[in-house]
Rosetta silent file (secondary structure, phi, psi, omega in degrees, C-alpha in Angstrom):
SEQUENCE: MKRYINKIAPVSLVLALALLLSGCKNTEDVGVYVQACLDYRYQKSAEKYCELTGISLSEAEEDSAELLEKSASRARELNFSSDEKYTGFADACRKILKKADYQVGETRKKKAEKSSYLVNVTYHPLNVEETIGMEYDSVLESESIPSDGETLYLGDVMTEVLDNMLETMEYGEVESMEICVKEQNGRLAIEEDELGRLDEALFGITEVQDAD
SCORE:     score description
SCORE:     0.000 S_00000001
   1 L     0.000  -57.681  175.984   50.068   40.632   -2.370 S_00000001
   2 H   -53.865  -45.665  178.871   47.877   42.236   -4.839 S_00000001
   3 H   -66.135  -34.641 -176.163   50.578   44.458   -6.235 S_00000001
   4 H   -66.991  -37.802 -179.365   52.875   41.416   -6.670 S_00000001
   5 H   -71.571  -40.617 -175.273   50.333   39.483   -8.725 S_00000001
   6 H   -67.668  -31.830  177.393   49.579   42.550  -10.835 S_00000001
   7 H   -67.134  -46.431 -176.301   53.285   42.958  -11.617 S_00000001
   8 H   -84.297  -16.879 -169.973   53.902   39.466  -13.022 S_00000001
   9 H   -66.829  -39.658 -179.969   50.553   38.902  -14.754 S_00000001
  10 H   -63.010  -31.525  172.884   51.419   40.900  -17.799 S_00000001
  11 H   -60.040  -46.918 -176.998   54.735   38.866  -18.201 S_00000001
  12 H   -67.254  -30.765 -173.030   52.730   35.703  -18.093 S_00000001
  13 H   -76.686  -26.993 -176.123   50.172   36.952  -20.606 S_00000001
  14 H   -64.506  -46.111  173.542   52.998   37.880  -22.967 S_00000001
  15 H   -77.587  -27.812  170.870   53.963   34.158  -23.058 S_00000001
  16 H   -53.951  -30.244  179.061   50.456   32.881  -22.774 S_00000001
  17 L   -81.770   -3.342  175.801   49.975   34.162  -26.278 S_00000001
  18 L   -77.473  120.522 -160.015   52.760   32.112  -27.576 S_00000001
  19 L   -79.499  151.300 -176.207   50.942   29.519  -29.560 S_00000001
  20 L   -82.663  147.684 -167.510   51.091   25.799  -28.795 S_00000001
  21 L  -111.578  152.360  175.232   52.622   23.500  -31.569 S_00000001
  22 L  -111.338  161.854  173.894   51.661   20.235  -33.280 S_00000001
  23 L   -72.724  167.470  173.069   53.955   17.595  -34.667 S_00000001
  24 E  -140.070  157.568  178.618   54.547   17.281  -38.420 S_00000001
  25 E   -53.649  139.638 -177.694   55.402   14.483  -40.755 S_00000001
  26 L   -49.275  138.659 -178.762   59.064   13.718  -40.973 S_00000001
  27 L  -135.468  158.069 -173.169   60.974   15.904  -43.297 S_00000001
  28 L   -65.416  -40.406 -174.229   64.671   15.808  -44.554 S_00000001
  29 L   -99.389   93.179  179.609   65.275   19.306  -43.132 S_00000001
  30 H   -66.010  -34.087 -177.647   64.461   19.403  -39.384 S_00000001
  31 H   -61.524  -34.121  176.101   65.695   22.973  -39.341 S_00000001
  32 H   -65.176  -37.155  178.272   62.890   24.064  -41.652 S_00000001
  33 H   -58.863  -48.336 -177.398   60.278   22.499  -39.252 S_00000001
  34 H   -60.685  -45.414  179.460   61.911   24.388  -36.311 S_00000001
  35 H   -62.107  -32.612  176.237   61.856   27.767  -38.239 S_00000001
  36 H   -71.469  -41.959 -178.779   58.260   27.100  -39.098 S_00000001
  37 H   -66.092  -41.372 -179.647   57.304   26.266  -35.574 S_00000001
  38 H   -72.569  -29.919  176.886   58.996   29.274  -34.066 S_00000001
  39 H   -66.297  -37.143  178.088   57.534   31.655  -36.704 S_00000001
  40 H   -70.132  -53.282 -170.991   54.074   30.298  -35.756 S_00000001
  41 H   -55.237  -42.358 -166.315   54.563   30.247  -32.040 S_00000001
  42 L   -97.084   20.670  173.966   55.803   33.817  -32.007 S_00000001
  43 L    55.148   40.355  177.491   52.950   35.039  -34.386 S_00000001
  44 L   -94.114  -51.826 -179.452   55.126   36.093  -37.298 S_00000001
  45 L  -151.301  139.713 -179.689   53.801   33.575  -39.935 S_00000001
  46 L  -112.966   -5.798 -167.582   51.659   30.477  -40.066 S_00000001
  47 H   -65.249  -40.673 -175.503   51.849   29.462  -43.754 S_00000001
  48 H   -75.834  -42.871  176.117   54.874   27.132  -43.456 S_00000001
  49 H   -58.432  -39.647  173.235   53.765   25.623  -40.242 S_00000001
  50 H   -60.270  -38.913  176.124   50.368   24.900  -41.778 S_00000001
  51 H   -53.700  -58.377 -177.419   52.023   23.272  -44.718 S_00000001
  52 H   -73.916  -24.940 -178.092   54.008   20.930  -42.673 S_00000001
  53 H   -96.760  -13.227  176.581   51.485   19.971  -39.938 S_00000001
  54 L    92.936   -7.253 -179.672   48.488   19.798  -42.267 S_00000001
  55 L   -86.948  157.925 -174.452   46.304   22.206  -40.465 S_00000001
  56 L   -83.253  156.810  175.092   44.538   24.951  -42.437 S_00000001
  57 H   -60.229  -33.616  172.278   45.249   28.718  -41.981 S_00000001
  58 H   -57.721  -39.843 -176.455   41.710   29.167  -40.570 S_00000001
  59 H   -69.747  -35.978 -178.056   42.366   26.560  -37.995 S_00000001
  60 H   -71.498  -40.290  175.475   45.552   28.256  -37.013 S_00000001
  61 H   -60.383  -33.668 -177.110   43.851   31.603  -36.738 S_00000001
  62 H   -74.681  -37.921  179.306   41.087   30.052  -34.567 S_00000001
  63 H   -67.744  -30.704  178.210   43.615   28.511  -32.216 S_00000001
  64 H   -62.948  -49.110  176.672   45.260   31.970  -31.940 S_00000001
  65 H   -58.991  -41.115  176.305   41.848   33.485  -31.019 S_00000001
  66 H   -66.036  -37.961 -179.049   40.968   30.836  -28.604 S_00000001
  67 H   -67.015  -32.105 -178.055   44.260   31.103  -26.776 S_00000001
  68 H   -63.588  -44.647 -177.491   43.723   34.906  -26.498 S_00000001
  69 H   -62.021  -46.641 -178.420   40.271   34.214  -24.939 S_00000001
  70 H   -64.871  -30.828 -174.564   41.663   31.664  -22.483 S_00000001
  71 H   -86.931  -15.101 -170.945   44.446   34.215  -21.375 S_00000001
  72 H   -66.671  -36.342 -176.395   41.876   37.098  -21.034 S_00000001
  73 H   -55.712  -43.635 -174.827   40.470   35.947  -17.527 S_00000001
  74 H   -73.471  -40.272 -178.525   43.908   36.311  -15.902 S_00000001
  75 H   -69.223  -30.458  176.486   44.668   39.618  -17.533 S_00000001
  76 H   -56.996  -19.082  174.966   41.344   41.023  -16.436 S_00000001
  77 H   -61.318  -23.974  178.138   42.501   40.728  -12.872 S_00000001
  78 H   -65.835  -39.474 -169.019   44.600   44.046  -13.738 S_00000001
  79 L    76.380  121.390  170.738   41.205   45.915  -14.285 S_00000001
  80 L  -120.178  143.652 -173.896   40.761   47.874  -17.348 S_00000001
  81 L   -70.024  -24.120  175.207   38.614   50.977  -17.673 S_00000001
  82 L  -159.538  163.633 -179.560   37.249   49.771  -20.995 S_00000001
  83 H   -65.717  -23.326  175.020   37.360   46.993  -23.450 S_00000001
  84 H   -66.298  -33.867 -179.066   39.332   49.241  -25.871 S_00000001
  85 H   -71.454  -42.298  179.658   42.101   49.482  -23.094 S_00000001
  86 H   -67.145  -36.349  178.597   42.182   45.636  -22.808 S_00000001
  87 H   -64.211  -45.743  176.143   42.405   45.237  -26.552 S_00000001
  88 H   -61.805  -40.186 -178.854   45.442   47.653  -26.641 S_00000001
  89 H   -57.981  -51.578 -169.133   47.008   45.574  -23.826 S_00000001
  90 H   -69.726  -32.749 -178.039   46.628   42.271  -25.670 S_00000001
  91 H   -70.393  -30.923 -176.433   47.786   43.887  -28.964 S_00000001
  92 H   -70.907  -43.471  177.989   50.882   45.199  -27.167 S_00000001
  93 H   -61.861  -41.982 -176.774   51.621   41.700  -25.860 S_00000001
  94 H   -65.134  -44.785 -176.636   51.340   40.174  -29.333 S_00000001
  95 H   -58.836  -40.963  178.764   53.853   42.963  -30.603 S_00000001
  96 H   -60.114  -50.675 -176.493   56.318   41.928  -28.014 S_00000001
  97 H   -49.136  -47.294 -173.780   56.092   38.279  -29.076 S_00000001
  98 H   -62.393  -25.607 -178.392   56.706   39.422  -32.726 S_00000001
  99 L   -73.442   -6.205  176.393   59.825   41.158  -31.668 S_00000001
 100 L   -47.476  129.810 -178.072   61.458   37.741  -30.935 S_00000001
 101 L  -125.481  111.826 -177.287   64.760   37.766  -32.900 S_00000001
 102 E  -148.965  158.324  177.080   66.150   34.463  -33.654 S_00000001
 103 E  -138.451  135.825  176.062   67.869   32.430  -36.495 S_00000001
 104 E   -92.705  130.265 -171.804   67.707   28.638  -36.793 S_00000001
 105 E  -107.978 -124.907  179.327   71.027   27.152  -37.524 S_00000001
 106 E   -83.034  149.267  174.969   72.686   23.706  -37.933 S_00000001
 107 E  -114.071  146.218  173.584   71.096   20.413  -37.019 S_00000001
 108 E  -145.500  158.618  178.365   72.845   17.322  -35.735 S_00000001
 109 E   -76.778  146.709 -171.923   71.729   14.068  -34.441 S_00000001
 110 L   -91.808  124.960 -169.543   71.635   13.714  -30.742 S_00000001
 111 L   -64.737  -36.783 -174.767   74.142   10.894  -29.977 S_00000001
 112 L   -74.958  -24.087 -168.985   72.339    9.368  -26.819 S_00000001
 113 L  -134.749  119.008 -177.223   68.944    9.150  -28.719 S_00000001
 114 L   -72.585  -31.042 -178.000   68.972    8.058  -32.532 S_00000001
 115 L   -85.900   11.533 -176.015   65.355    9.470  -32.915 S_00000001
 116 E  -129.346  150.826 -174.665   66.238   12.973  -31.675 S_00000001
 117 E  -117.336  153.253  167.902   67.897   16.091  -33.241 S_00000001
 118 E  -113.842  126.332 -172.810   69.693   18.963  -31.646 S_00000001
 119 E  -120.545  111.679  179.206   68.934   22.295  -33.520 S_00000001
 120 E   -69.226  133.597  176.357   71.072   25.452  -32.869 S_00000001
 121 E  -132.103  120.023  176.417   69.259   28.656  -32.436 S_00000001
 122 E   -97.395  147.862 -172.693   70.971   32.075  -32.231 S_00000001
 123 E  -158.054  157.177  172.012   69.042   34.916  -30.786 S_00000001
 124 L  -109.919  114.614 -167.674   69.197   38.428  -29.388 S_00000001
 125 L   -78.222  157.467  176.475   67.409   38.447  -26.014 S_00000001
 126 L  -122.994  125.583  173.484   64.938   41.105  -24.882 S_00000001
 127 L   -88.116   74.742 -174.387   64.725   41.633  -21.118 S_00000001
 128 H   -59.755  -49.492 -167.784   60.986   41.897  -20.909 S_00000001
 129 H   -69.518  -44.199  178.953   60.442   40.936  -17.293 S_00000001
 130 H   -61.949  -38.392 -177.014   62.943   43.357  -15.696 S_00000001
 131 H   -65.493  -39.574  177.560   61.840   46.190  -17.977 S_00000001
 132 H   -66.955  -44.421  171.281   58.179   45.710  -17.104 S_00000001
 133 H   -54.200  -49.553 -178.488   59.077   45.486  -13.308 S_00000001
 134 H   -64.277  -56.185 -179.146   60.932   48.761  -13.445 S_00000001
 135 H   -57.466  -32.375 -174.639   58.352   50.600  -15.384 S_00000001
 136 H   -76.609  -40.738 -176.254   55.553   49.333  -13.383 S_00000001
 137 H   -62.443  -40.817 -178.080   57.210   50.054   -9.991 S_00000001
 138 H   -64.728  -35.995  174.801   57.914   53.649  -11.252 S_00000001
 139 H   -66.182  -42.996  174.684   54.352   54.120  -11.977 S_00000001
 140 H   -61.712  -34.312 -177.871   53.259   52.859   -8.521 S_00000001
 141 H   -79.784  -17.469  169.691   55.605   55.229   -6.819 S_00000001
 142 L   -77.499   -9.651  178.545   54.175   58.156   -8.717 S_00000001
 143 L    54.483   28.293 -171.700   50.714   57.260   -7.465 S_00000001
 144 L  -106.137   49.757  179.637   49.334   58.515  -10.836 S_00000001
 145 L   -88.866  123.883  170.836   47.005   55.352  -11.288 S_00000001
 146 L   -54.226  137.052  178.578   43.625   55.895  -13.001 S_00000001
 147 E  -150.189  155.100  174.234   40.693   55.168  -10.927 S_00000001
 148 L   -99.528   14.318 -177.476   37.043   55.470  -10.684 S_00000001
 149 L    98.374  -18.702  175.954   37.224   56.086   -6.959 S_00000001
 150 L  -116.899  -49.729 -170.978   36.755   52.322   -6.078 S_00000001
 151 L  -107.260  132.678  178.556   38.757   50.389   -8.540 S_00000001
 152 E   -89.081  122.708 -176.619   42.409   51.078   -9.491 S_00000001
 153 L   -86.695   71.998 -175.505   42.768   50.585  -13.301 S_00000001
 154 H   -69.855  -31.196  177.685   46.221   48.877  -13.234 S_00000001
 155 H   -58.512  -37.284  173.598   45.475   47.350  -16.707 S_00000001
 156 H   -64.301  -34.537 -177.739   45.420   50.867  -18.120 S_00000001
 157 H   -75.551  -39.996  172.177   48.894   51.516  -16.618 S_00000001
 158 H   -68.918  -23.927  172.431   50.170   48.299  -18.042 S_00000001
 159 H   -65.694  -45.949  179.674   48.870   49.021  -21.410 S_00000001
 160 H   -62.738  -45.743 -174.683   50.806   52.397  -21.290 S_00000001
 161 H   -56.841  -45.994 -172.968   53.867   50.441  -19.831 S_00000001
 162 H   -72.822  -46.457  179.715   53.940   47.888  -22.681 S_00000001
 163 H   -60.635  -45.817  175.276   53.443   50.594  -25.385 S_00000001
 164 H   -60.025  -31.737  171.952   56.351   52.482  -24.070 S_00000001
 165 H   -60.223  -43.423  175.019   58.433   49.357  -23.995 S_00000001
 166 H   -54.300  -28.192  179.388   57.941   48.725  -27.639 S_00000001
 167 H   -86.768  -19.590 -174.412   59.596   51.996  -28.379 S_00000001
 168 H  -116.274  -14.649 -178.483   62.406   51.773  -26.102 S_00000001
 169 L   -62.112  135.557  172.337   63.418   47.952  -25.696 S_00000001
 170 L  -112.271  151.774 -179.128   66.805   47.164  -26.907 S_00000001
 171 L   -80.368  147.963  175.515   68.229   43.756  -27.890 S_00000001
 172 L   -90.574 -171.172 -178.097   71.147   42.187  -25.890 S_00000001
 173 L   -73.473  144.307  175.726   74.235   40.601  -27.369 S_00000001
 174 L   -53.483  134.404  172.005   73.742   37.554  -29.506 S_00000001
 175 E  -133.667  174.963 -178.812   73.540   34.119  -27.807 S_00000001
 176 E  -138.464  163.521 -179.788   72.820   30.626  -28.682 S_00000001
 177 E  -163.682  151.547  170.092   71.182   27.500  -27.494 S_00000001
 178 E  -102.512  127.952 -178.878   70.207   24.091  -28.692 S_00000001
 179 E  -109.789  142.588 -170.993   66.820   22.816  -28.725 S_00000001
 180 E   -91.245  133.955  179.744   65.726   19.129  -29.034 S_00000001
 181 E  -121.386  130.532 -175.597   63.419   17.895  -31.583 S_00000001
 182 E  -108.651  145.507  179.258   62.138   14.277  -31.310 S_00000001
 183 E  -114.389  120.634 -179.597   61.008   11.942  -33.989 S_00000001
 184 E  -142.406  139.228  177.754   58.327    9.307  -33.099 S_00000001
 185 L    57.390   26.904 -174.012   56.177    7.331  -35.358 S_00000001
 186 L    87.266   -0.768 -175.655   57.430    9.184  -38.499 S_00000001
 187 E  -123.813  148.799  179.944   56.626   12.670  -37.019 S_00000001
 188 E  -100.521  142.872 -178.693   58.717   15.400  -35.599 S_00000001
 189 E  -145.130  155.525  169.817   57.773   17.297  -32.459 S_00000001
 190 L  -117.851  118.891 -178.888   59.280   19.916  -30.049 S_00000001
 191 L   -70.932  149.638  179.471   58.303   19.425  -26.388 S_00000001
 192 H   -44.462  -50.517 -175.574   56.842   22.155  -24.405 S_00000001
 193 H   -61.459  -37.506  176.124   59.706   22.242  -21.928 S_00000001
 194 H   -65.381  -41.559  178.100   62.088   22.969  -24.809 S_00000001
 195 H   -65.566  -35.207 -174.042   60.046   25.814  -26.185 S_00000001
 196 H   -69.608  -30.382  176.147   59.751   27.148  -22.591 S_00000001
 197 H   -58.268  -47.385 -173.117   63.593   27.272  -22.400 S_00000001
 198 H   -71.514  -39.215  173.565   63.617   29.323  -25.565 S_00000001
 199 H   -44.945  -56.377 -165.437   60.765   31.600  -24.303 S_00000001
 200 H   -64.474  -46.667 -173.648   62.681   32.357  -21.194 S_00000001
 201 H   -71.129  -35.672 -176.608   65.931   33.108  -23.173 S_00000001
 202 H   -68.241  -38.787 -165.702   64.207   35.274  -25.868 S_00000001
 203 H  -116.770    6.333  178.139   62.235   37.383  -23.384 S_00000001
 204 L    60.176   40.079 -176.734   64.422   37.345  -20.208 S_00000001
 205 L   -97.097  138.560  176.337   61.550   35.654  -18.296 S_00000001
 206 L  -116.263  152.019 -175.460   62.479   33.903  -15.064 S_00000001
 207 L   -76.800  112.428  175.938   60.264   31.480  -13.049 S_00000001
 208 L   -91.611  108.400  176.615   58.402   33.500  -10.385 S_00000001
 209 L   -77.305  144.248  177.109   57.005   31.986   -7.317 S_00000001
 210 L   -69.662  149.984 -179.560   54.004   33.629   -5.732 S_00000001
 211 L   -70.527  151.235  172.894   54.521   35.428   -2.439 S_00000001
 212 L   -79.390    0.000    0.000   53.052   33.915    0.751 S_00000001
């Protein structure tokens, strides 16, 4: 049970660092809004997002810091031998997010809903979940887990696994999907369910149920 939790926690943290989004005032180019949202969500750039939503760069940075702090408690379950090891782990998660490879394409009105748009996004997927699982299982089988005699520092192992992944991960063949952008009271917004679908597509994350 404990090993199962420890295997999926890093995957969850990677996406936990994906930033939540605010709506923006209506713009003639919905695709520009989507591009700005994705660049902010995957921690590439916040400038255009701040311009469209009206939040300041300092607020955007604070939101990112707060999100990391909220995610920390779950990550700590992995047990790190030092704060430096945990920082390295969080940094690796951020770097994986930044590897998201996507391109915002054409926008069209959603026929069934006059106030909604469908925006095409092409992307090259990264199979993060499967890669983490394989690398992690390999370490467990080798039984080379750092320990102080009482605590297994699985967090240290995961930091090493993610660092190695950053050097070896390869992108899959190009794929595409449409995400829905809704307009309400003169503002555009992307619902979290839509962003979740894109998260899963970009990083090969599947919904995992906890074991009994």
